[in-house]
PDB file of C-alpha atoms in Angstrom:
ATOM      1  CA  UNK W   1      55.062 -93.796 -20.504  1.00  0.00           C
ATOM      2  CA  UNK W   2      53.415 -93.043 -23.570  1.00  0.00           C
ATOM      3  CA  UNK W   3      49.188 -92.605 -23.534  1.00  0.00           C
ATOM      4  CA  UNK W   4      47.358 -95.693 -24.795  1.00  0.00           C
ATOM      5  CA  UNK W   5      45.684 -94.542 -27.750  1.00  0.00           C
ATOM      6  CA  UNK W   6      47.971 -92.291 -28.725  1.00  0.00           C
ATOM      7  CA  UNK W   7      51.919 -93.138 -29.077  1.00  0.00           C
ATOM      8  CA  UNK W   8      53.332 -89.893 -29.715  1.00  0.00           C
ATOM      9  CA  UNK W   9      51.526 -88.579 -26.545  1.00  0.00           C
ATOM     10  CA  UNK W  10      52.968 -88.841 -23.243  1.00  0.00           C
ATOM     11  CA  UNK W  11      50.645 -89.602 -20.090  1.00  0.00           C
ATOM     12  CA  UNK W  12      50.883 -87.395 -17.518  1.00  0.00           C
ATOM     13  CA  UNK W  13      50.171 -88.598 -13.858  1.00  0.00           C
ATOM     14  CA  UNK W  14      47.751 -86.616 -12.689  1.00  0.00           C
ATOM     15  CA  UNK W  15      49.987 -85.494  -9.561  1.00  0.00           C
ATOM     16  CA  UNK W  16      52.787 -83.909 -12.562  1.00  0.00           C
ATOM     17  CA  UNK W  17      50.007 -82.280 -13.730  1.00  0.00           C
ATOM     18  CA  UNK W  18      48.369 -80.815 -10.785  1.00  0.00           C
ATOM     19  CA  UNK W  19      52.338 -79.181 -10.086  1.00  0.00           C
ATOM     20  CA  UNK W  20      52.497 -77.983 -13.386  1.00  0.00           C
ATOM     21  CA  UNK W  21      49.371 -75.757 -13.034  1.00  0.00           C
ATOM     22  CA  UNK W  22      50.459 -74.990  -9.465  1.00  0.00           C
ATOM     23  CA  UNK W  23      52.991 -73.416 -11.102  1.00  0.00           C
ATOM     24  CA  UNK W  24      51.797 -71.699 -13.898  1.00  0.00           C
ATOM     25  CA  UNK W  25      49.679 -69.883 -11.625  1.00  0.00           C
ATOM     26  CA  UNK W  26      52.444 -69.168  -8.993  1.00  0.00           C
ATOM     27  CA  UNK W  27      54.513 -68.252 -11.820  1.00  0.00           C
ATOM     28  CA  UNK W  28      51.923 -65.314 -13.163  1.00  0.00           C
ATOM     29  CA  UNK W  29      51.226 -64.691  -9.863  1.00  0.00           C
ATOM     30  CA  UNK W  30      54.738 -63.674  -8.961  1.00  0.00           C
ATOM     31  CA  UNK W  31      55.174 -62.061 -12.385  1.00  0.00           C
ATOM     32  CA  UNK W  32      52.149 -60.062 -11.776  1.00  0.00           C
ATOM     33  CA  UNK W  33      53.433 -58.650  -7.938  1.00  0.00           C
ATOM     34  CA  UNK W  34      56.853 -58.018  -9.178  1.00  0.00           C
ATOM     35  CA  UNK W  35      54.988 -55.599 -11.348  1.00  0.00           C
ATOM     36  CA  UNK W  36      52.348 -54.394  -8.485  1.00  0.00           C
ATOM     37  CA  UNK W  37      56.384 -53.835  -6.495  1.00  0.00           C
ATOM     38  CA  UNK W  38      57.597 -51.938  -9.471  1.00  0.00           C
ATOM     39  CA  UNK W  39      54.357 -49.152  -9.095  1.00  0.00           C
ATOM     40  CA  UNK W  40      56.233 -48.499  -5.077  1.00  0.00           C
ATOM     41  CA  UNK W  41      59.541 -48.618  -6.165  1.00  0.00           C
ATOM     42  CA  UNK W  42      60.018 -44.709  -5.367  1.00  0.00           C
ATOM     43  CA  UNK W  43      59.062 -44.768  -1.921  1.00  0.00           C
ATOM     44  CA  UNK W  44      60.791 -47.530  -0.850  1.00  0.00           C
ATOM     45  CA  UNK W  45      63.360 -46.354   2.099  1.00  0.00           C
ATOM     46  CA  UNK W  46      65.897 -47.946  -0.823  1.00  0.00           C
ATOM     47  CA  UNK W  47      64.653 -47.740  -4.376  1.00  0.00           C
ATOM     48  CA  UNK W  48      67.399 -49.335  -5.776  1.00  0.00           C
ATOM     49  CA  UNK W  49      66.042 -52.818  -3.943  1.00  0.00           C
ATOM     50  CA  UNK W  50      62.963 -51.897  -5.181  1.00  0.00           C
ATOM     51  CA  UNK W  51      63.473 -51.985  -8.698  1.00  0.00           C
ATOM     52  CA  UNK W  52      65.163 -54.999  -7.683  1.00  0.00           C
ATOM     53  CA  UNK W  53      62.328 -56.430  -6.214  1.00  0.00           C
ATOM     54  CA  UNK W  54      60.473 -55.318  -8.964  1.00  0.00           C
ATOM     55  CA  UNK W  55      63.211 -57.587 -11.653  1.00  0.00           C
ATOM     56  CA  UNK W  56      62.893 -60.672  -9.121  1.00  0.00           C
ATOM     57  CA  UNK W  57      59.064 -60.645  -8.820  1.00  0.00           C
ATOM     58  CA  UNK W  58      59.276 -60.546 -13.245  1.00  0.00           C
ATOM     59  CA  UNK W  59      61.972 -62.895 -13.528  1.00  0.00           C
ATOM     60  CA  UNK W  60      60.959 -65.622 -11.011  1.00  0.00           C
ATOM     61  CA  UNK W  61      57.615 -65.103 -12.491  1.00  0.00           C
ATOM     62  CA  UNK W  62      58.624 -66.265 -15.942  1.00  0.00           C
ATOM     63  CA  UNK W  63      60.676 -68.630 -14.448  1.00  0.00           C
ATOM     64  CA  UNK W  64      58.049 -71.015 -12.842  1.00  0.00           C
ATOM     65  CA  UNK W  65      55.588 -70.169 -15.832  1.00  0.00           C
ATOM     66  CA  UNK W  66      58.835 -72.378 -17.742  1.00  0.00           C
ATOM     67  CA  UNK W  67      59.269 -74.431 -15.457  1.00  0.00           C
ATOM     68  CA  UNK W  68      55.322 -75.490 -15.663  1.00  0.00           C
ATOM     69  CA  UNK W  69      55.697 -75.717 -19.034  1.00  0.00           C
ATOM     70  CA  UNK W  70      57.875 -77.913 -19.204  1.00  0.00           C
ATOM     71  CA  UNK W  71      57.344 -80.036 -15.799  1.00  0.00           C
ATOM     72  CA  UNK W  72      55.668 -83.015 -17.218  1.00  0.00           C
ATOM     73  CA  UNK W  73      59.216 -83.494 -19.287  1.00  0.00           C
ATOM     74  CA  UNK W  74      61.495 -83.900 -16.443  1.00  0.00           C
ATOM     75  CA  UNK W  75      62.130 -87.653 -15.592  1.00  0.00           C
ATOM     76  CA  UNK W  76      62.200 -87.417 -12.096  1.00  0.00           C
ATOM     77  CA  UNK W  77      60.723 -89.821  -9.080  1.00  0.00           C
ATOM     78  CA  UNK W  78      57.265 -87.877  -7.749  1.00  0.00           C
ATOM     79  CA  UNK W  79      59.552 -87.883  -4.269  1.00  0.00           C
ATOM     80  CA  UNK W  80      62.335 -85.645  -6.016  1.00  0.00           C
ATOM     81  CA  UNK W  81      59.519 -84.391  -8.535  1.00  0.00           C
ATOM     82  CA  UNK W  82      58.119 -82.855  -4.890  1.00  0.00           C
ATOM     83  CA  UNK W  83      61.079 -81.316  -3.246  1.00  0.00           C
ATOM     84  CA  UNK W  84      61.813 -79.959  -6.305  1.00  0.00           C
ATOM     85  CA  UNK W  85      58.935 -78.192  -6.701  1.00  0.00           C
ATOM     86  CA  UNK W  86      58.503 -76.840  -2.983  1.00  0.00           C
ATOM     87  CA  UNK W  87      62.185 -76.369  -3.185  1.00  0.00           C
ATOM     88  CA  UNK W  88      61.104 -74.079  -6.323  1.00  0.00           C
ATOM     89  CA  UNK W  89      58.036 -72.054  -4.517  1.00  0.00           C
ATOM     90  CA  UNK W  90      59.977 -71.537  -1.817  1.00  0.00           C
ATOM     91  CA  UNK W  91      63.427 -70.025  -3.741  1.00  0.00           C
ATOM     92  CA  UNK W  92      61.368 -67.749  -6.002  1.00  0.00           C
ATOM     93  CA  UNK W  93      58.895 -66.320  -3.455  1.00  0.00           C
ATOM     94  CA  UNK W  94      61.811 -66.020  -0.562  1.00  0.00           C
ATOM     95  CA  UNK W  95      64.114 -64.180  -3.856  1.00  0.00           C
ATOM     96  CA  UNK W  96      61.258 -61.965  -4.339  1.00  0.00           C
ATOM     97  CA  UNK W  97      60.253 -61.511  -0.589  1.00  0.00           C
ATOM     98  CA  UNK W  98      63.721 -60.624   0.610  1.00  0.00           C
ATOM     99  CA  UNK W  99      65.032 -57.943  -1.902  1.00  0.00           C
ATOM    100  CA  UNK W 100      61.215 -56.335  -0.551  1.00  0.00           C
ATOM    101  CA  UNK W 101      62.074 -56.719   2.452  1.00  0.00           C
ATOM    102  CA  UNK W 102      65.893 -54.716   1.976  1.00  0.00           C
ATOM    103  CA  UNK W 103      64.119 -52.503   0.353  1.00  0.00           C
ATOM    104  CA  UNK W 104      61.274 -51.379   2.443  1.00  0.00           C
ATOM    105  CA  UNK W 105      63.739 -51.776   5.622  1.00  0.00           C
ATOM    106  CA  UNK W 106      66.686 -50.438   4.118  1.00  0.00           C
ATOM    107  CA  UNK W 107      69.023 -53.416   4.773  1.00  0.00           C
ATOM    108  CA  UNK W 108      70.688 -55.315   2.484  1.00  0.00           C
ATOM    109  CA  UNK W 109      74.337 -55.974   4.353  1.00  0.00           C
ATOM    110  CA  UNK W 110      74.567 -59.205   1.807  1.00  0.00           C
ATOM    111  CA  UNK W 111      73.246 -57.475  -1.187  1.00  0.00           C
ATOM    112  CA  UNK W 112      76.364 -55.312  -3.507  1.00  0.00           C
ATOM    113  CA  UNK W 113      73.056 -53.429  -4.922  1.00  0.00           C
ATOM    114  CA  UNK W 114      71.907 -52.239  -1.610  1.00  0.00           C
ATOM    115  CA  UNK W 115      74.914 -49.709  -2.499  1.00  0.00           C
ATOM    116  CA  UNK W 116      76.341 -50.233   1.428  1.00  0.00           C
ATOM    117  CA  UNK W 117      72.907 -49.227   3.238  1.00  0.00           C
ATOM    118  CA  UNK W 118      72.397 -51.225   6.546  1.00  0.00           C
ATOM    119  CA  UNK W 119      69.154 -51.807   8.482  1.00  0.00           C
ATOM    120  CA  UNK W 120      68.292 -53.072  11.920  1.00  0.00           C
ATOM    121  CA  UNK W 121      70.293 -56.758  13.299  1.00  0.00           C
ATOM    122  CA  UNK W 122      67.154 -58.839  13.819  1.00  0.00           C
ATOM    123  CA  UNK W 123      66.182 -57.364   9.926  1.00  0.00           C
ATOM    124  CA  UNK W 124      69.639 -58.120   8.647  1.00  0.00           C
ATOM    125  CA  UNK W 125      69.742 -61.515  10.064  1.00  0.00           C
ATOM    126  CA  UNK W 126      66.274 -62.330   8.749  1.00  0.00           C
ATOM    127  CA  UNK W 127      67.385 -61.309   5.331  1.00  0.00           C
ATOM    128  CA  UNK W 128      70.712 -62.990   5.786  1.00  0.00           C
ATOM    129  CA  UNK W 129      68.787 -66.512   6.636  1.00  0.00           C
ATOM    130  CA  UNK W 130      66.413 -65.796   3.705  1.00  0.00           C
ATOM    131  CA  UNK W 131      69.411 -65.418   1.402  1.00  0.00           C
ATOM    132  CA  UNK W 132      71.266 -68.142   1.913  1.00  0.00           C
ATOM    133  CA  UNK W 133      68.977 -70.468   2.084  1.00  0.00           C
ATOM    134  CA  UNK W 134      67.388 -69.711  -1.088  1.00  0.00           C
ATOM    135  CA  UNK W 135      70.433 -69.921  -2.684  1.00  0.00           C
ATOM    136  CA  UNK W 136      70.427 -73.170  -1.838  1.00  0.00           C
ATOM    137  CA  UNK W 137      66.808 -74.332  -3.014  1.00  0.00           C
ATOM    138  CA  UNK W 138      67.444 -72.583  -6.141  1.00  0.00           C
ATOM    139  CA  UNK W 139      70.993 -74.355  -6.636  1.00  0.00           C
ATOM    140  CA  UNK W 140      69.508 -77.701  -5.706  1.00  0.00           C
ATOM    141  CA  UNK W 141      66.401 -77.258  -7.591  1.00  0.00           C
ATOM    142  CA  UNK W 142      68.596 -76.171 -10.514  1.00  0.00           C
ATOM    143  CA  UNK W 143      71.033 -79.819 -10.101  1.00  0.00           C
ATOM    144  CA  UNK W 144      67.487 -81.875 -10.006  1.00  0.00           C
ATOM    145  CA  UNK W 145      65.722 -80.305 -12.792  1.00  0.00           C
ATOM    146  CA  UNK W 146      69.295 -80.516 -15.433  1.00  0.00           C
ATOM    147  CA  UNK W 147      68.753 -84.075 -13.646  1.00  0.00           C
ATOM    148  CA  UNK W 148      65.347 -84.988 -14.958  1.00  0.00           C
ATOM    149  CA  UNK W 149      66.276 -83.438 -18.504  1.00  0.00           C
ATOM    150  CA  UNK W 150      69.138 -85.374 -19.064  1.00  0.00           C
ATOM    151  CA  UNK W 151      67.430 -88.439 -17.922  1.00  0.00           C
ATOM    152  CA  UNK W 152      64.955 -87.665 -20.161  1.00  0.00           C
ATOM    153  CA  UNK W 153      66.582 -87.241 -23.008  1.00  0.00           C
ATOM    154  CA  UNK W 154      69.036 -90.902 -22.386  1.00  0.00           C
ATOM    155  CA  UNK W 155      66.020 -92.334 -22.270  1.00  0.00           C
ATOM    156  CA  UNK W 156      64.447 -90.552 -25.761  1.00  0.00           C
TER     157      UNK W 156
END
């Protein structure tokens, strides 16, 4: 739908605009958190995983920033955009957090980068659950975003 005053400008619903701004904010926040973790890498139980958490925060922050920029161009129903938004927020922050938990506790049975280290069973269970759920969330996000961009491409 085009803006009534200028046919070259797309009209964006307030909900889509708000979600786009939130993605930009959360992307900046996650990028910042990734930088902060980088300061503490040497004192973590597993510094290798600490470095990984640092990089996950930065990369997922950039992902959220890019997604926030292209958000109005994704051609999905508001319901699917809402689903995509919340799965994205969960998946990106969980990805950063689970690697940080593994770094701080020495856990990471499911992570080859952990170097074979294992932590307490409860923490390993939490890490396993988070890794599986965030992987499914981010795969779903990727499919939905690609679908929305493809639909926009077909209708342009």
